[in-house]
Tab-separated table of C-alpha atoms in Angstrom:
chain	number	residue	atom	x	y	z
A	1	MET	CA	0.000	0.000	0.000
A	2	SER	CA	1.920	2.994	-1.206
A	3	LEU	CA	1.640	6.475	0.200
A	4	GLN	CA	0.730	7.770	-3.248
A	5	GLN	CA	-2.242	5.453	-3.403
A	6	GLN	CA	-3.400	6.502	0.050
A	7	LEU	CA	-3.150	10.149	-0.936
A	8	GLU	CA	-5.095	9.576	-4.131
A	9	ALA	CA	-7.870	7.896	-2.174
A	10	LEU	CA	-8.044	10.628	0.463
A	11	ILE	CA	-7.996	13.494	-1.987
A	12	LEU	CA	-10.551	11.966	-4.340
A	13	ALA	CA	-13.001	11.246	-1.546
A	14	SER	CA	-12.773	14.661	0.077
A	15	ASP	CA	-15.319	17.350	-0.680
A	16	GLU	CA	-12.771	20.121	-0.408
A	17	PRO	CA	-9.030	20.527	-0.912
A	18	VAL	CA	-7.129	18.416	1.616
A	19	GLY	CA	-4.327	20.119	3.509
A	20	ILE	CA	-1.051	18.529	4.498
A	21	GLN	CA	-1.903	18.754	8.193
A	22	LYS	CA	-5.132	16.857	7.694
A	23	ILE	CA	-3.264	14.167	5.784
A	24	ARG	CA	-0.703	13.907	8.599
A	25	ASP	CA	-3.478	13.530	11.163
A	26	MET	CA	-4.821	10.573	9.245
A	27	LEU	CA	-1.465	8.971	8.476
A	28	ASP	CA	0.109	8.787	11.929
A	29	ASP	CA	2.013	12.051	11.729
A	30	LEU	CA	4.034	11.035	8.723
A	31	PRO	CA	6.743	13.650	8.071
A	32	SER	CA	5.327	16.439	5.874
A	33	ALA	CA	8.382	16.280	3.631
A	34	GLU	CA	7.491	12.726	2.718
A	35	ILE	CA	3.886	13.700	1.988
A	36	ARG	CA	4.950	16.686	-0.072
A	37	GLU	CA	7.276	14.554	-2.107
A	38	ALA	CA	4.569	11.999	-2.833
A	39	LEU	CA	2.141	14.784	-3.746
A	40	ALA	CA	4.663	16.342	-6.114
A	41	GLU	CA	5.144	13.001	-7.819
A	42	LEU	CA	1.406	12.537	-8.121
A	43	GLU	CA	1.036	16.057	-9.448
A	44	SER	CA	3.451	15.410	-12.281
A	45	HIS	CA	1.908	12.011	-12.911
A	46	TYR	CA	-1.495	13.605	-13.475
A	47	ASN	CA	-0.105	16.438	-15.572
A	48	THR	CA	-0.747	14.482	-18.735
A	49	ARG	CA	-4.151	13.154	-17.706
A	50	GLY	CA	-7.727	14.401	-18.033
A	51	ILE	CA	-7.808	15.158	-14.345
A	52	ARG	CA	-5.158	17.133	-12.529
A	53	LEU	CA	-3.972	17.242	-8.979
A	54	VAL	CA	-3.951	20.911	-8.084
A	55	GLN	CA	-3.109	22.966	-5.035
A	56	ALA	CA	-5.781	25.465	-4.054
A	57	GLY	CA	-6.746	27.245	-0.878
A	58	GLY	CA	-4.122	25.488	1.225
A	59	GLY	CA	-4.940	21.969	0.103
A	60	TRP	CA	-4.880	19.472	-2.710
A	61	GLN	CA	-7.759	18.572	-4.969
A	62	PHE	CA	-8.453	16.562	-8.099
A	63	ARG	CA	-9.923	18.702	-10.874
A	64	THR	CA	-10.716	18.170	-14.520
A	65	ALA	CA	-8.106	19.602	-16.865
A	66	PRO	CA	-9.051	23.073	-18.151
A	67	GLU	CA	-8.848	21.977	-21.808
A	68	HIS	CA	-11.881	19.759	-21.308
A	69	ALA	CA	-14.049	22.588	-19.985
A	70	ASP	CA	-16.411	22.658	-22.967
A	71	LEU	CA	-16.863	18.915	-22.909
A	72	VAL	CA	-17.497	18.667	-19.174
A	73	ARG	CA	-19.897	21.610	-19.158
A	74	GLN	CA	-22.257	19.575	-21.342
A	75	LEU	CA	-23.022	17.459	-18.298
A	76	TRP	CA	-25.153	20.258	-16.919
A	77	SER	CA	-27.916	22.259	-18.456
A	78	VAL	CA	-27.114	25.324	-16.361
A	79	ARG	CA	-24.215	27.439	-17.514
A	80	PRO	CA	-22.183	29.217	-14.862
A	81	PRO	CA	-23.146	32.898	-14.966
A	82	ARG	CA	-20.622	35.378	-16.305
A	83	LEU	CA	-19.239	37.831	-13.808
A	84	SER	CA	-19.800	41.477	-14.588
A	85	ARG	CA	-16.805	43.745	-15.028
A	86	SER	CA	-17.818	45.763	-11.990
A	87	MET	CA	-17.830	42.603	-9.903
A	88	LEU	CA	-14.453	41.464	-11.206
A	89	GLU	CA	-12.839	44.865	-10.735
A	90	THR	CA	-14.186	45.115	-7.202
A	91	LEU	CA	-12.936	41.606	-6.482
A	92	ALA	CA	-9.501	42.405	-7.901
A	93	ILE	CA	-9.175	45.527	-5.776
A	94	ILE	CA	-10.261	43.684	-2.641
A	95	ALA	CA	-7.886	40.810	-3.395
A	96	TYR	CA	-4.859	43.033	-3.876
A	97	ARG	CA	-5.549	45.776	-1.362
A	98	GLN	CA	-7.172	43.939	1.512
A	99	PRO	CA	-8.129	44.987	4.078
A	100	VAL	CA	-9.924	47.708	2.172
A	101	THR	CA	-13.032	49.817	2.757
A	102	ARG	CA	-15.778	50.385	0.261
A	103	ALA	CA	-14.791	54.063	-0.006
A	104	GLU	CA	-11.257	53.041	-0.980
A	105	ILE	CA	-12.613	50.703	-3.649
A	106	GLU	CA	-14.800	53.508	-4.956
A	107	ALA	CA	-11.850	55.890	-5.062
A	108	LEU	CA	-9.855	53.417	-7.133
A	109	ARG	CA	-12.673	52.613	-9.541
A	110	GLY	CA	-13.970	56.170	-9.748
A	111	VAL	CA	-17.552	54.975	-9.347
A	112	LYS	CA	-19.917	53.933	-6.604
A	113	VAL	CA	-19.727	50.310	-5.581
A	114	SER	CA	-23.267	49.099	-5.081
A	115	SER	CA	-24.240	46.857	-2.196
A	116	SER	CA	-25.368	44.234	-4.676
A	117	ILE	CA	-21.828	43.898	-6.001
A	118	ILE	CA	-20.309	43.427	-2.548
A	119	GLY	CA	-23.264	41.236	-1.591
A	120	GLY	CA	-22.795	39.058	-4.662
A	121	LEU	CA	-19.139	38.568	-3.838
A	122	GLN	CA	-19.939	37.802	-0.214
A	123	GLU	CA	-22.587	35.300	-1.241
A	124	ARG	CA	-19.975	33.298	-3.109
A	125	GLY	CA	-17.688	33.471	-0.087
A	126	TRP	CA	-15.047	35.231	-2.177
A	127	VAL	CA	-15.262	38.345	-0.038
A	128	ARG	CA	-15.845	38.673	3.676
A	129	VAL	CA	-15.807	41.376	6.296
A	130	LEU	CA	-12.500	41.286	8.154
A	131	GLY	CA	-13.371	43.960	10.689
A	132	ARG	CA	-13.960	47.661	10.907
A	133	LYS	CA	-11.631	50.528	10.208
A	134	GLU	CA	-11.209	52.742	13.251
A	135	ILE	CA	-12.095	55.965	11.519
A	136	PRO	CA	-15.318	57.962	11.817
A	137	GLY	CA	-18.217	55.825	10.669
A	138	ARG	CA	-16.211	52.666	11.406
A	139	PRO	CA	-16.633	51.293	7.875
A	140	HIS	CA	-16.283	47.595	7.138
A	141	LEU	CA	-12.924	46.302	6.000
A	142	TYR	CA	-13.214	43.742	3.246
A	143	GLY	CA	-10.882	40.920	2.347
A	144	THR	CA	-11.026	37.675	0.443
A	145	GLY	CA	-12.241	34.395	1.926
A	146	LYS	CA	-10.933	30.876	1.449
A	147	PRO	CA	-13.497	30.060	-1.289
A	148	PHE	CA	-11.826	32.772	-3.381
A	149	LEU	CA	-8.536	30.881	-3.305
A	150	ILE	CA	-10.243	27.549	-3.944
A	151	ASP	CA	-12.461	28.721	-6.808
A	152	PHE	CA	-9.724	30.632	-8.587
A	153	GLY	CA	-7.160	27.871	-8.099
A	154	LEU	CA	-4.811	29.891	-5.918
A	155	GLU	CA	-2.628	28.227	-3.334
A	156	SER	CA	-2.438	31.467	-1.377
A	157	LEU	CA	-2.794	35.198	-1.964
A	158	LYS	CA	0.861	35.274	-2.999
A	159	ASP	CA	-0.144	33.408	-6.162
A	160	LEU	CA	-2.268	36.272	-7.449
A	161	PRO	CA	-1.048	37.296	-10.896
A	162	ASP	CA	1.601	40.023	-11.038
A	163	ALA	CA	1.159	41.115	-7.431
A	164	SER	CA	4.791	42.215	-7.223
A	165	GLN	CA	4.432	44.725	-10.021
A	166	LEU	CA	1.591	46.487	-8.329
A	167	MET	CA	2.436	50.088	-7.551
A	168	ASP	CA	1.184	52.315	-4.796
A	169	GLU	CA	-0.556	55.462	-5.796
A	170	ASP	CA	2.385	57.461	-4.435
A	171	GLU	CA	4.758	55.488	-6.591
A	172	ILE	CA	2.580	56.077	-9.611
A	173	ILE	CA	2.543	59.817	-8.975
A	174	ALA	CA	6.310	59.790	-8.567
A	175	GLN	CA	6.689	57.826	-11.755
A	176	ALA	CA	4.342	60.133	-13.590
A	177	GLN	CA	6.354	63.180	-12.608
A	178	GLN	CA	9.638	61.515	-13.366
A	179	THR	CA	8.512	60.558	-16.843
A	180	GLU	CA	7.300	64.095	-17.420
A	181	THR	CA	10.638	65.665	-16.568
A	182	HIS	CA	12.267	63.195	-18.916
A	183	ALA	CA	9.850	64.132	-21.655
A	184	GLU	CA	10.506	67.834	-21.135
A	185	HIS	CA	14.225	67.241	-21.173
A	186	ASP	CA	13.994	65.322	-24.404
A	187	ALA	CA	11.824	67.976	-25.946
A	188	GLU	CA	14.427	70.610	-25.121
A	189	ALA	CA	17.101	68.505	-26.739
A	190	GLY	CA	15.003	68.535	-29.867
A	191	GLU	CA	14.516	64.789	-29.926
A	192	PRO	CA	11.290	62.865	-29.782
A	193	PRO	CA	10.712	61.046	-26.505
A	194	PRO	CA	11.955	57.478	-26.627
A	195	SER	CA	9.262	55.007	-27.518
A	196	THR	CA	8.808	52.491	-24.776
A	197	GLU	CA	5.763	50.907	-26.311
A	198	GLY	CA	5.665	48.088	-28.799
A	199	GLU	CA	8.892	46.241	-28.177
A	200	ASP	CA	8.496	45.027	-24.636
A	201	THR	CA	4.818	44.134	-24.873
A	202	SER	CA	5.683	40.727	-26.297
A	203	ALA	CA	6.900	39.573	-22.900
A	204	THR	CA	3.444	39.904	-21.373
A	205	GLY	CA	1.761	38.136	-24.275
A	206	ALA	CA	1.056	34.909	-22.411
B	1	MET	CA	-26.765	60.571	-31.073
B	2	THR	CA	-26.471	57.640	-33.410
B	3	GLU	CA	-27.445	54.148	-32.376
B	4	SER	CA	-24.256	52.823	-33.869
B	5	ALA	CA	-22.566	50.971	-31.075
B	6	GLU	CA	-23.265	47.289	-31.229
B	7	PRO	CA	-24.064	45.765	-27.898
B	8	ALA	CA	-21.904	42.722	-28.646
B	9	GLN	CA	-18.886	44.978	-28.955
B	10	PRO	CA	-18.026	46.369	-25.550
B	11	LYS	CA	-15.579	48.956	-26.782
B	12	PRO	CA	-15.997	49.943	-30.384
B	13	GLU	CA	-12.882	51.122	-32.112
B	14	THR	CA	-13.177	54.748	-32.952
B	15	SER	CA	-11.304	56.825	-35.420
B	16	ALA	CA	-9.353	59.801	-34.161
B	17	GLN	CA	-11.604	62.185	-36.065
B	18	GLU	CA	-14.914	61.300	-34.494
B	19	PRO	CA	-14.276	59.179	-31.467
B	20	MET	CA	-17.131	60.384	-29.308
B	21	LEU	CA	-20.492	59.675	-30.766
B	22	GLN	CA	-19.618	56.049	-31.381
B	23	VAL	CA	-19.282	55.424	-27.682
B	24	ARG	CA	-22.033	54.598	-25.263
B	25	LEU	CA	-21.508	55.081	-21.581
B	26	ASP	CA	-23.303	51.905	-20.501
B	27	ASN	CA	-20.401	49.966	-21.974
B	28	PHE	CA	-18.091	51.566	-19.462
B	29	GLU	CA	-17.379	51.083	-15.809
B	30	GLY	CA	-17.321	54.772	-14.996
B	31	PRO	CA	-15.459	57.963	-15.826
B	32	LEU	CA	-11.965	56.502	-15.393
B	33	ASP	CA	-12.808	53.720	-17.826
B	34	VAL	CA	-14.108	56.279	-20.335
B	35	LEU	CA	-11.034	58.494	-20.015
B	36	LEU	CA	-8.691	55.540	-20.425
B	37	HIS	CA	-10.567	54.543	-23.536
B	38	LEU	CA	-10.291	58.036	-25.004
B	39	ILE	CA	-6.594	58.223	-24.118
B	40	ARG	CA	-5.572	54.752	-25.256
B	41	SER	CA	-7.693	54.572	-28.396
B	42	GLN	CA	-6.257	57.878	-29.636
B	43	GLU	CA	-2.777	56.973	-28.452
B	44	MET	CA	-2.450	60.055	-26.302
B	45	ASP	CA	0.569	60.166	-23.993
B	46	ILE	CA	-0.856	59.387	-20.587
B	47	PHE	CA	2.014	61.268	-18.891
B	48	ASP	CA	1.291	64.334	-20.963
B	49	ILE	CA	-2.448	64.301	-21.430
B	50	PRO	CA	-3.824	67.044	-23.683
B	51	ILE	CA	-6.312	68.110	-21.032
B	52	ALA	CA	-8.215	70.620	-23.171
B	53	ARG	CA	-8.853	68.095	-25.934
B	54	LEU	CA	-9.707	65.306	-23.512
B	55	THR	CA	-12.093	67.537	-21.574
B	56	ALA	CA	-13.890	68.584	-24.741
B	57	GLN	CA	-14.284	64.981	-25.851
B	58	TYR	CA	-15.426	63.842	-22.444
B	59	LEU	CA	-18.032	66.589	-22.133
B	60	GLU	CA	-19.282	65.923	-25.634
B	61	LEU	CA	-19.665	62.292	-24.744
B	62	ILE	CA	-21.622	63.021	-21.576
B	63	GLU	CA	-23.893	65.466	-23.334
B	64	ALA	CA	-24.555	62.984	-26.115
B	65	GLN	CA	-26.111	60.530	-23.709
B	66	GLN	CA	-29.879	60.581	-23.987
B	67	GLN	CA	-30.208	59.778	-20.378
B	68	LEU	CA	-27.583	59.184	-17.783
B	69	ASN	CA	-28.170	56.352	-15.367
B	70	LEU	CA	-28.914	58.249	-12.180
B	71	GLU	CA	-26.782	55.957	-10.050
B	72	VAL	CA	-23.617	56.790	-11.928
B	73	ALA	CA	-24.498	60.256	-13.231
B	74	GLY	CA	-22.919	61.862	-10.170
B	75	ASP	CA	-19.598	60.134	-10.722
B	76	TYR	CA	-19.493	61.246	-14.362
B	77	LEU	CA	-20.351	64.822	-13.467
B	78	VAL	CA	-17.737	64.995	-10.713
B	79	MET	CA	-15.134	63.927	-13.258
B	80	ALA	CA	-16.394	66.565	-15.683
B	81	SER	CA	-15.822	69.274	-13.099
B	82	THR	CA	-12.405	67.836	-12.190
B	83	LEU	CA	-11.375	67.985	-15.843
B	84	MET	CA	-12.590	71.550	-16.247
B	85	GLN	CA	-10.735	72.578	-13.118
B	86	LEU	CA	-7.546	70.938	-14.412
B	87	LYS	CA	-7.986	72.680	-17.729
B	88	SER	CA	-8.139	76.069	-16.031
B	89	ARG	CA	-5.205	75.274	-13.730
B	90	MET	CA	-3.109	74.360	-16.769
B	91	LEU	CA	-3.780	77.854	-18.083
B	92	LEU	CA	-2.327	79.587	-15.020
B	93	PRO	CA	0.588	81.791	-16.089
B	94	ARG	CA	2.719	80.782	-13.122
B	95	PRO	CA	3.003	77.105	-12.231
B	96	GLU	CA	2.036	75.978	-8.734
B	97	LEU	CA	4.944	74.914	-6.539
B	98	ASP	CA	5.137	72.269	-3.843
B	99	GLU	CA	6.947	72.658	-0.471
B	100	GLU	CA	10.294	71.946	-2.075
B	101	GLY	CA	9.714	74.554	-4.713
B	102	GLU	CA	9.186	72.097	-7.511
B	103	GLU	CA	6.528	72.547	-10.112
B	104	ILE	CA	3.314	70.675	-9.513
B	105	ASP	CA	1.717	69.171	-12.528
B	106	PRO	CA	-1.998	69.567	-11.851
B	107	ARG	CA	-2.590	66.434	-13.892
B	108	ALA	CA	-0.388	64.164	-11.765
B	109	GLU	CA	-3.165	63.090	-9.441
B	110	LEU	CA	-5.513	62.207	-12.275
B	111	VAL	CA	-2.760	60.331	-14.085
B	112	ALA	CA	-2.007	58.321	-10.957
B	113	GLN	CA	-5.690	57.518	-10.594
B	114	LEU	CA	-5.963	56.453	-14.224
B	115	LEU	CA	-2.868	54.255	-14.057
B	116	ALA	CA	-3.952	52.643	-10.809
B	117	TYR	CA	-7.380	51.946	-12.236
B	118	GLU	CA	-5.886	50.595	-15.447
B	119	GLN	CA	-3.816	48.173	-13.405
B	120	TYR	CA	-6.791	46.835	-11.498
B	121	ARG	CA	-8.808	46.632	-14.692
B	122	MET	CA	-6.065	44.452	-16.137
B	123	LEU	CA	-5.763	42.377	-12.969
B	124	ALA	CA	-9.523	41.836	-13.000
B	125	GLU	CA	-9.211	40.442	-16.515
B	126	GLU	CA	-6.350	38.191	-15.467
B	127	ILE	CA	-8.308	36.895	-12.509
B	128	ASP	CA	-11.252	36.242	-14.795
B	129	GLU	CA	-9.053	34.326	-17.221
B	130	ARG	CA	-7.810	31.913	-14.565
B	131	PRO	CA	-9.371	28.468	-14.785
B	132	ARG	CA	-12.247	28.831	-12.364
B	133	LEU	CA	-13.720	25.990	-10.362
B	134	GLY	CA	-17.254	25.375	-11.586
B	135	ARG	CA	-16.693	27.251	-14.850
B	136	ASP	CA	-13.577	25.786	-16.458
B	137	VAL	CA	-12.412	23.080	-14.120
B	138	PHE	CA	-14.549	20.785	-12.044
B	139	SER	CA	-14.009	18.763	-8.951
B	140	ARG	CA	-15.807	15.549	-8.174
B	141	SER	CA	-19.112	16.712	-6.828
B	142	VAL	CA	-22.810	16.247	-6.679
B	143	PHE	CA	-24.337	17.362	-9.981
B	144	PRO	CA	-25.877	20.810	-9.688
B	145	GLU	CA	-29.216	19.551	-10.979
B	146	ALA	CA	-29.477	17.036	-8.186
B	147	GLU	CA	-30.273	19.893	-5.826
B	148	LEU	CA	-33.002	21.177	-8.095
B	149	VAL	CA	-34.901	17.887	-8.213
B	150	GLU	CA	-38.185	18.294	-6.416
B	151	ARG	CA	-38.671	15.839	-3.641
B	152	PRO	CA	-42.316	16.179	-2.591
B	153	LEU	CA	-42.795	15.755	1.127
B	154	PRO	CA	-45.001	12.828	2.091
B	155	GLU	CA	-48.614	13.520	2.954
B	156	PRO	CA	-49.301	13.860	6.663
B	157	ASP	CA	-51.420	11.222	8.253
B	158	LEU	CA	-53.672	11.844	11.242
B	159	ASP	CA	-53.813	8.165	12.165
B	160	ALA	CA	-50.069	7.977	12.352
B	161	LEU	CA	-50.018	11.007	14.576
B	162	LEU	CA	-52.566	9.466	16.901
B	163	LEU	CA	-50.627	6.220	16.942
B	164	ALA	CA	-47.463	8.030	17.855
B	165	PHE	CA	-49.319	9.830	20.595
B	166	ARG	CA	-50.576	6.525	21.903
B	167	ASN	CA	-47.019	5.165	21.927
B	168	VAL	CA	-45.747	8.098	23.873
B	169	LEU	CA	-48.535	7.766	26.371
B	170	LYS	CA	-47.782	4.088	26.757
B	171	ARG	CA	-44.204	4.906	27.487
B	172	VAL	CA	-45.003	7.364	30.213
B	173	GLY	CA	-47.513	4.926	31.683
B	174	GLY	CA	-51.263	4.816	31.726
B	175	GLU	CA	-53.702	4.403	28.940
B	176	VAL	CA	-55.886	6.688	26.922
B	177	ARG	CA	-59.176	7.062	28.679
B	178	HIS	CA	-61.835	9.678	28.832
B	179	HIS	CA	-60.946	11.848	31.686
B	180	VAL	CA	-62.274	15.261	32.457
B	181	PHE	CA	-59.690	17.402	34.119
B	182	MET	CA	-59.211	20.947	35.067
B	183	GLU	CA	-56.889	22.663	32.716
B	184	THR	CA	-53.837	23.747	34.676
B	185	MET	CA	-51.780	24.121	31.551
B	186	SER	CA	-53.306	26.184	28.836
B	187	VAL	CA	-53.375	24.791	25.299
B	188	ARG	CA	-52.994	28.331	23.998
B	189	GLU	CA	-49.897	28.846	26.087
B	190	GLN	CA	-48.487	25.562	24.878
B	191	MET	CA	-49.166	26.562	21.262
B	192	GLY	CA	-46.901	29.506	21.853
B	193	VAL	CA	-44.223	27.275	23.369
B	194	VAL	CA	-44.371	24.943	20.359
B	195	LEU	CA	-44.115	27.809	17.875
B	196	GLU	CA	-41.215	29.248	19.836
B	197	ARG	CA	-39.324	25.965	19.582
B	198	LEU	CA	-40.083	25.683	15.876
B	199	LYS	CA	-38.434	29.024	15.264
B	200	ARG	CA	-35.136	27.180	15.514
B	201	GLY	CA	-36.278	24.724	12.830
B	202	GLY	CA	-38.270	21.514	12.691
B	203	VAL	CA	-38.355	19.067	15.575
B	204	VAL	CA	-39.409	15.451	16.024
B	205	LEU	CA	-42.721	14.914	17.774
B	206	GLU	CA	-41.102	13.061	20.659
B	207	GLU	CA	-38.905	16.022	21.356
B	208	LEU	CA	-41.928	18.208	21.877
B	209	LEU	CA	-43.550	15.642	24.139
B	210	ASP	CA	-40.557	15.341	26.409
B	211	LYS	CA	-42.126	16.635	29.621
B	212	PRO	CA	-42.993	13.984	32.182
B	213	GLY	CA	-46.583	13.523	33.198
B	214	ARG	CA	-49.714	13.028	31.209
B	215	GLU	CA	-51.048	16.506	31.415
B	216	PRO	CA	-48.201	18.367	29.743
B	217	ILE	CA	-48.143	15.734	27.019
B	218	VAL	CA	-51.863	15.973	26.389
B	219	THR	CA	-51.739	19.746	26.391
B	220	THR	CA	-48.809	19.867	24.029
B	221	PHE	CA	-50.452	17.328	21.769
B	222	LEU	CA	-53.654	19.360	21.673
B	223	ALA	CA	-51.566	22.427	20.932
B	224	ILE	CA	-49.937	20.635	18.005
B	225	LEU	CA	-53.319	19.519	16.663
B	226	GLU	CA	-54.695	23.018	16.970
B	227	LEU	CA	-51.663	24.536	15.239
B	228	TRP	CA	-51.949	21.960	12.496
B	229	ARG	CA	-55.625	22.741	12.044
B	230	GLN	CA	-54.789	26.419	11.808
B	231	GLN	CA	-52.095	25.516	9.287
B	232	ALA	CA	-49.438	27.219	11.367
B	233	ILE	CA	-47.259	24.124	11.275
B	234	THR	CA	-46.589	21.224	8.943
B	235	VAL	CA	-46.605	17.624	10.074
B	236	ILE	CA	-44.551	15.118	8.166
B	237	GLN	CA	-43.956	11.423	8.449
B	238	GLU	CA	-41.374	10.113	6.008
B	239	GLY	CA	-42.799	6.550	6.012
B	240	SER	CA	-44.918	4.151	8.004
B	241	TYR	CA	-43.838	4.067	11.659
B	242	ALA	CA	-41.109	6.565	10.946
B	243	SER	CA	-40.724	9.421	13.357
B	244	ILE	CA	-43.034	12.381	12.873
B	245	SER	CA	-41.525	15.764	12.246
B	246	ILE	CA	-43.151	19.060	13.050
B	247	LEU	CA	-41.976	21.928	10.859
B	248	PRO	CA	-42.751	25.598	10.932
B	249	LYS	CA	-45.006	26.479	8.002
B	250	GLU	CA	-42.527	28.504	5.967
B	251	ALA	CA	-39.966	25.672	5.908
B	252	HIS	CA	-42.444	23.667	3.876
B	253	ALA	CA	-42.939	26.321	1.225
């Protein structure tokens, strides 16, 4: 009875992603390194199969491979509803800037954020109230919940796309002014400002 | 305005000559989204925005709307006034200086706002493109339809209820006999007690008849019958000799 087989059985039977700690509890405190190694081997084993072993929300789960989405969807008559742009933008801001108040979200989007948007995100468990900000009015502070990580296939918040490149507003202002002085300087020298567009966009193509 | 924008096309490409009338505000997520569209589609330099031109285009666009959704109208109008204020500040003969004596570009704040918003707009798209559980990838689960299948609740049965009552009485001792007694416990009061307990959800009949002594049991039973008659509760027995559940009325609906 190999460890890999035991893991497969546990993960398949579970309703939600299974964490390492839970596996250890059930396997007599086996060293986590051993479990991780077996999981990594399983993960690569399933990489070429119709189901994948993926890490999401702090645990491991079997999922159908994304390339079979259209096929699998035919099992059900109900199509998953599309998310509106306002919902996605609000979710993105909450994910990257949590804990964040509604007013801060509105400032970033430049429009009101309706209760139905926040409510819709809360209903799915993607967003939850983390607490209150100790400023007048004590507004709610929003953050993401575990279902957000699970549903979007994120191991943790660190796996959000491009989080490292995200700039603060102060940094953006600084950058804006810096670029302007460069532009002025170039204009004085009688040369057109250097084109930064076009060439380096290919890197982000994926 | 022309009804040219196709609904299937969220952001119609516009030529530099007449970019405005092709655009409809309901395709946008607010003033920042509109400004970014105007800037990017006309390849303006975002770090050197031609404020006068942008303001004119933006105002034209707002005015062209037959009706502005009241919920967002305020946000669009605030941006209009911000743009007009920027336009006038750009015309000041002497530039404003910050504490260190450096020139303040009045546009810097707006540019920062636009760039920040553009980033989140992009991140939102990236998040949306990730394989999502339940949309693109699926875990082993109960089929969604299974929850929609209607499972009609079995019809209640007065005989079964009486039988259950008889069983309970047998358990606490004594038999059912005509007996006239003074009411020390009120049926009405007990009806209230039953309803109060049902507020927390359905209960099994035995649970309601858990007080020792015949009188409380009889009173509670009468209360249940009366509530049932008044259709304030629902009585369910899943099968012959199965336990009888009492549910508040709305749980049945």
